[in-house]
PDB file of C-alpha atoms in Angstrom:
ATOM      1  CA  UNK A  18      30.145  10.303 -68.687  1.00  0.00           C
ATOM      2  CA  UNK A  19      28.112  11.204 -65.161  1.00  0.00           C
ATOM      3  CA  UNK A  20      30.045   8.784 -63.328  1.00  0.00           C
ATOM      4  CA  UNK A  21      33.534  10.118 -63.911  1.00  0.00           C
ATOM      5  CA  UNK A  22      32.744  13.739 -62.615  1.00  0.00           C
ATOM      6  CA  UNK A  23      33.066  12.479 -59.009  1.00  0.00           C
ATOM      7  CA  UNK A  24      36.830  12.369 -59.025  1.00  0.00           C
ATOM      8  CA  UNK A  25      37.212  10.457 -55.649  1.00  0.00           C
ATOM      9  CA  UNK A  26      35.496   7.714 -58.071  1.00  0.00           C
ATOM     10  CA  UNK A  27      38.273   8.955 -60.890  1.00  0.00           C
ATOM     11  CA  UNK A  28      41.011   8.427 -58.395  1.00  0.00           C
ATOM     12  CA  UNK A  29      39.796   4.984 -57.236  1.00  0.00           C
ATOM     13  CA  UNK A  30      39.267   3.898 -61.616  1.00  0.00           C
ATOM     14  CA  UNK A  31      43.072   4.752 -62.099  1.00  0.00           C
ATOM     15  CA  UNK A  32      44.076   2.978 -58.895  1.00  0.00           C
ATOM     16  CA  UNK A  33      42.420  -0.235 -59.693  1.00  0.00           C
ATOM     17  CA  UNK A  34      44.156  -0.032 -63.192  1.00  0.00           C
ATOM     18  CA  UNK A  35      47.304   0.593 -61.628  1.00  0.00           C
ATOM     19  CA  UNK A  36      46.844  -1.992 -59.480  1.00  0.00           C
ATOM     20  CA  UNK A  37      46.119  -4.273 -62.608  1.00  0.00           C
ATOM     21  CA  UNK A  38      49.345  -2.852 -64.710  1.00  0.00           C
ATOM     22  CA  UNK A  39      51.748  -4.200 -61.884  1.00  0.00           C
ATOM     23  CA  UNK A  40      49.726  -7.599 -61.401  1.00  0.00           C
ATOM     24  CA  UNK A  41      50.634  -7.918 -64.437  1.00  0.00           C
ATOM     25  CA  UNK A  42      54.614  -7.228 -64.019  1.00  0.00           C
ATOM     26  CA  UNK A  43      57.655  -9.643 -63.591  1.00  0.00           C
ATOM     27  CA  UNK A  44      60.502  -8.794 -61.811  1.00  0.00           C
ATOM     28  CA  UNK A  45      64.036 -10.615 -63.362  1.00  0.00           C
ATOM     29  CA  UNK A  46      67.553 -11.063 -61.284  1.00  0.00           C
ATOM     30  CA  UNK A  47      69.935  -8.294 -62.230  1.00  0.00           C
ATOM     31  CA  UNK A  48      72.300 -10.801 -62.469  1.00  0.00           C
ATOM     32  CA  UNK A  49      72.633 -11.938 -66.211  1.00  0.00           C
ATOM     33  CA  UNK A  50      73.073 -15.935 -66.990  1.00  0.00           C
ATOM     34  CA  UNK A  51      74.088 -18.306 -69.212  1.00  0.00           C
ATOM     35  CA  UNK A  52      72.029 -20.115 -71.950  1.00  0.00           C
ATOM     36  CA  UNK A  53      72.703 -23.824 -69.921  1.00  0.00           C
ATOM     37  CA  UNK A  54      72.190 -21.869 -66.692  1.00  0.00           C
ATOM     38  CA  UNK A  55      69.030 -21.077 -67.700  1.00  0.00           C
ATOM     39  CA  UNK A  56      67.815 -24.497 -69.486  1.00  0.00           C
ATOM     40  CA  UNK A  57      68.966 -25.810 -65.835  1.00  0.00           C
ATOM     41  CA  UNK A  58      66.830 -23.467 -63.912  1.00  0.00           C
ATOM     42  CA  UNK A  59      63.901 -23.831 -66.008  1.00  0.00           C
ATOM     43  CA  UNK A  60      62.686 -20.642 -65.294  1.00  0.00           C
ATOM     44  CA  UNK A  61      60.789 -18.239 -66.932  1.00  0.00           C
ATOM     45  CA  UNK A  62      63.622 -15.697 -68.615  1.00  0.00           C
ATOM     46  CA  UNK A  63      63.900 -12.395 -70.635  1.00  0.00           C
ATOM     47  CA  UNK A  64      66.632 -12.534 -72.970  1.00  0.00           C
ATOM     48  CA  UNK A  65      67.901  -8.869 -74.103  1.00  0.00           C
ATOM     49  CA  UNK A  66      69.664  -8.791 -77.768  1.00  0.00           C
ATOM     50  CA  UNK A  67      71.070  -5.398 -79.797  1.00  0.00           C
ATOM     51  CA  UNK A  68      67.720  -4.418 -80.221  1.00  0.00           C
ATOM     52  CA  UNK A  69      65.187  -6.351 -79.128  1.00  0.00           C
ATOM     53  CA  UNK A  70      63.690  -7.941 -75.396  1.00  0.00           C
ATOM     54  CA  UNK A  71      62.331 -11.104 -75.390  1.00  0.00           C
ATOM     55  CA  UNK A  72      60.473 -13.424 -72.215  1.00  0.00           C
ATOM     56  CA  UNK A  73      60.503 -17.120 -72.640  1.00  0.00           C
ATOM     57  CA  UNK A  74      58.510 -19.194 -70.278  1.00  0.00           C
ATOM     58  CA  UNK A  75      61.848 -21.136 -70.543  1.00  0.00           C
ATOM     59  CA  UNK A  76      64.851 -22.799 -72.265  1.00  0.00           C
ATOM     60  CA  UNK A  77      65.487 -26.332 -73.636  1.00  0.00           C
ATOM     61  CA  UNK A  78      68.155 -27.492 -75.508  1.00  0.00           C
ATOM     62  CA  UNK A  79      71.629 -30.085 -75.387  1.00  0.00           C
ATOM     63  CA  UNK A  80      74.433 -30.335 -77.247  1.00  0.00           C
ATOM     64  CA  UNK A  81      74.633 -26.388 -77.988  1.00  0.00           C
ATOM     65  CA  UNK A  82      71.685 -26.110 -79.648  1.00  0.00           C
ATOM     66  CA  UNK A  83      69.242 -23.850 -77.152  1.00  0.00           C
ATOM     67  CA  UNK A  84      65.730 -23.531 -78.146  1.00  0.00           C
ATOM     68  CA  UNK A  85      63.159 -20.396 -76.172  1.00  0.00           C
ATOM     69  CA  UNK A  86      59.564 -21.625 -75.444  1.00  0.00           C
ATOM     70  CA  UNK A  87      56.985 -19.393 -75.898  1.00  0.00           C
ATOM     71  CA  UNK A  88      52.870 -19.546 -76.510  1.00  0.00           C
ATOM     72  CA  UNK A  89      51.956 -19.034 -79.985  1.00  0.00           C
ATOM     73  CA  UNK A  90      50.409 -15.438 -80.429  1.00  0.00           C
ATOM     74  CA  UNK A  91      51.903 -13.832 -77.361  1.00  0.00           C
ATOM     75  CA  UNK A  92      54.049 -10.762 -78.017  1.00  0.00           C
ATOM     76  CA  UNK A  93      57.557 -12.544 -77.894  1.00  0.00           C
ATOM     77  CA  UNK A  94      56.034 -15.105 -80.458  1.00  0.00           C
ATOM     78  CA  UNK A  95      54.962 -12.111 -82.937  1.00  0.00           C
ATOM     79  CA  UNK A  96      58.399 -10.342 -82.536  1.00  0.00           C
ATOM     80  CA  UNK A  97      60.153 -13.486 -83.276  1.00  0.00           C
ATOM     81  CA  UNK A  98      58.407 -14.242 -86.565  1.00  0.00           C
ATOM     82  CA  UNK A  99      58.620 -11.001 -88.030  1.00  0.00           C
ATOM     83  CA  UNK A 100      62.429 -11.078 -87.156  1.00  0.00           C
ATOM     84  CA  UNK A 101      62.155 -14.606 -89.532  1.00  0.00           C
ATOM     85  CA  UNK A 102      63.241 -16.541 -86.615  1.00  0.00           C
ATOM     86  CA  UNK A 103      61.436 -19.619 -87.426  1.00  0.00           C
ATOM     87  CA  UNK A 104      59.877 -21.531 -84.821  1.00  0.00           C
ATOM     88  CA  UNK A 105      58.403 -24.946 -84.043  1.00  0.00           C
ATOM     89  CA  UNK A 106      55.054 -26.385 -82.225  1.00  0.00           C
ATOM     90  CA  UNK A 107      56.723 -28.185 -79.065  1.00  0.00           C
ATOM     91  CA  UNK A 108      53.336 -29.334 -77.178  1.00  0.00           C
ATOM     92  CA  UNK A 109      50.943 -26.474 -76.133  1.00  0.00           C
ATOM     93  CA  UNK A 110      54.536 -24.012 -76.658  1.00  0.00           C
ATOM     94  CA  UNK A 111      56.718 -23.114 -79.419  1.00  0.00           C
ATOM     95  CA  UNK A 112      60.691 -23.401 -79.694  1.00  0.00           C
ATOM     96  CA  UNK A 113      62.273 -20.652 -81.309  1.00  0.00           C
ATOM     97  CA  UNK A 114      66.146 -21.249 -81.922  1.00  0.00           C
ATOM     98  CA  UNK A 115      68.425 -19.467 -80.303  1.00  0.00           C
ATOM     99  CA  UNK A 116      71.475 -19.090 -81.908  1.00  0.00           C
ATOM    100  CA  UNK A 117      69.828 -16.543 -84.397  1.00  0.00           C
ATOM    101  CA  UNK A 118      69.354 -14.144 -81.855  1.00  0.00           C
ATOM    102  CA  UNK A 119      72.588 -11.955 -80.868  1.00  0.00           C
ATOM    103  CA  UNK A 120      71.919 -12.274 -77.218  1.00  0.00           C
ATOM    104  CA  UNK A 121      73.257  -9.373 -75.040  1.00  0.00           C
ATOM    105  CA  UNK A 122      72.055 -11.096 -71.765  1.00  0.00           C
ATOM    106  CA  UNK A 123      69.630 -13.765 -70.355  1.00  0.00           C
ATOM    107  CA  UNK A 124      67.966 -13.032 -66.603  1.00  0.00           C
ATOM    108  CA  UNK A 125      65.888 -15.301 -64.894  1.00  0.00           C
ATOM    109  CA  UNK A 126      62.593 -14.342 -63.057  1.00  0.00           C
ATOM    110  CA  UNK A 127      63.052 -13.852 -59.246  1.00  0.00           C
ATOM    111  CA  UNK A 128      59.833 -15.310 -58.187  1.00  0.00           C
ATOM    112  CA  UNK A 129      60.436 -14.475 -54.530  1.00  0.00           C
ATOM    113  CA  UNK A 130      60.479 -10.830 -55.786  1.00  0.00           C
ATOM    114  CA  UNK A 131      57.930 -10.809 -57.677  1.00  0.00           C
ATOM    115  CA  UNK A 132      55.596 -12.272 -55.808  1.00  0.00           C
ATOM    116  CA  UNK A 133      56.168  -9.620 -52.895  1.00  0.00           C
ATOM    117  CA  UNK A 134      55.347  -6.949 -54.940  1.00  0.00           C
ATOM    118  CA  UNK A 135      52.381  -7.947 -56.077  1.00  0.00           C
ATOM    119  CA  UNK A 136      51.333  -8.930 -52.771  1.00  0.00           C
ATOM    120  CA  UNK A 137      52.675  -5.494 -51.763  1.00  0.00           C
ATOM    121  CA  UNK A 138      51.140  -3.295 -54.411  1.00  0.00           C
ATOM    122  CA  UNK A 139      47.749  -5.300 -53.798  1.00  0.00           C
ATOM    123  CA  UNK A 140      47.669  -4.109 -50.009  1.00  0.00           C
ATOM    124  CA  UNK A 141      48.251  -0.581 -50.588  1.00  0.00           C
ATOM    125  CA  UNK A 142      45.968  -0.369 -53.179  1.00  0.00           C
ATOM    126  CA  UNK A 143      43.309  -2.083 -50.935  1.00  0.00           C
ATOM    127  CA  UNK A 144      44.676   0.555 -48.242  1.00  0.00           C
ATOM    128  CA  UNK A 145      44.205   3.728 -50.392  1.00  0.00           C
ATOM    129  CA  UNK A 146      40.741   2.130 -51.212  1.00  0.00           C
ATOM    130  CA  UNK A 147      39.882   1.857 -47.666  1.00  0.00           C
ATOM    131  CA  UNK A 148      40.994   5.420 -46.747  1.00  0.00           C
ATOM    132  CA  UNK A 149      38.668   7.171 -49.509  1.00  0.00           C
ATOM    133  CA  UNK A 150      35.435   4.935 -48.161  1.00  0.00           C
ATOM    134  CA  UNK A 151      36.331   5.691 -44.829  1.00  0.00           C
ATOM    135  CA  UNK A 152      36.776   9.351 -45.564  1.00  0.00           C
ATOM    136  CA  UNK A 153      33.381   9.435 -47.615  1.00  0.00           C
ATOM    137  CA  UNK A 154      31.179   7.705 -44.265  1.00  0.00           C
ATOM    138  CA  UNK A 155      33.182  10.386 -41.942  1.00  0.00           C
ATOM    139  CA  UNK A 156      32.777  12.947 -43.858  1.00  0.00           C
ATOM    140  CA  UNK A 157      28.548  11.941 -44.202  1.00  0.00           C
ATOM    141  CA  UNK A 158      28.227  14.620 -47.369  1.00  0.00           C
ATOM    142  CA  UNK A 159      29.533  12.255 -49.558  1.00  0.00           C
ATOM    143  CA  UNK A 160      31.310  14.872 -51.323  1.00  0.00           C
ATOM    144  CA  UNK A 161      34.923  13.589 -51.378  1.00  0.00           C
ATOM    145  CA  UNK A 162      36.217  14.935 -47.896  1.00  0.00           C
ATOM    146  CA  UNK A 163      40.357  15.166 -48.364  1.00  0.00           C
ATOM    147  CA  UNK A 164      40.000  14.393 -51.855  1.00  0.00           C
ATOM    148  CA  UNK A 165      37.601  16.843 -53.094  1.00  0.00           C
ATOM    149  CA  UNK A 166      39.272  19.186 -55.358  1.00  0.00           C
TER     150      UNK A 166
END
């Protein structure tokens, strides 16, 4: 394609996917937690078994029994099925049970975390956009300046 010769415009396509891929990214406590510590925080949580990771938007359960929430069709959902871990409609979520799983460790999302670095990853990428324009209008050839290769 024309438009992706001009690799200042290259450069500025990855970025903004980049800048998507980490949007997109959770950050969890190192920390691991317990299956009622985490039904008490009622947080969103990736549980790690032998094999396998899993993110639940939470845990419910009492009386031993712990049950992951998840939306039907999302990746965690899929894994659990084909693993025959059978599951049950719970409102707009599903509840897998737990105690088929052999869970490694549970860790909670650090939301304060998180958050920062997608705030953080947001700025410099609106930085690093910045820099290029402002190169390009200094430069007045329009050929890249500092970036041209």
């Amino acid at each position: 394609m024309e438009i992706f010769r001009n690799k200042n415009l290259r450069f500025l396509v990855y970025l903004v996917v980049f800048s998507f891929l980490f949007y997109a990214c959770s950050i969890y406590n190192t920390a691991p937690i317990s299956l009622s510590e985490a039904r008490d925080k009622g947080k969103k949580v990736k549980v790690t078994t032998t094999n396998e990771k899993y993110i639940f938007k939470g845990i419910k359960g009492s009386n031993g029994e712990y049950y992951g929430l998840v939306r039907k069709n999302n990746s965690t959902f899929k894994k659990l099925v084909k693993a025959g871990v059978i599951g049950r409609e719970s409102g707009n979520l599903y509840s897998f049970n737990l105690e088929k799983l052999d869970i490694q460790k549970i860790q909670a999302k650090n939301y304060p975390i998180s958050t920062i670095a997608t705030v953080a990853v947001s700025i410099i990428g609106l930085f690093v956009i910045l820099v290029i324009i402002a190169n390009d209008a200094l430069d007045g050839s329009g050929s890249g300046g500092y970036f041209s290769y």
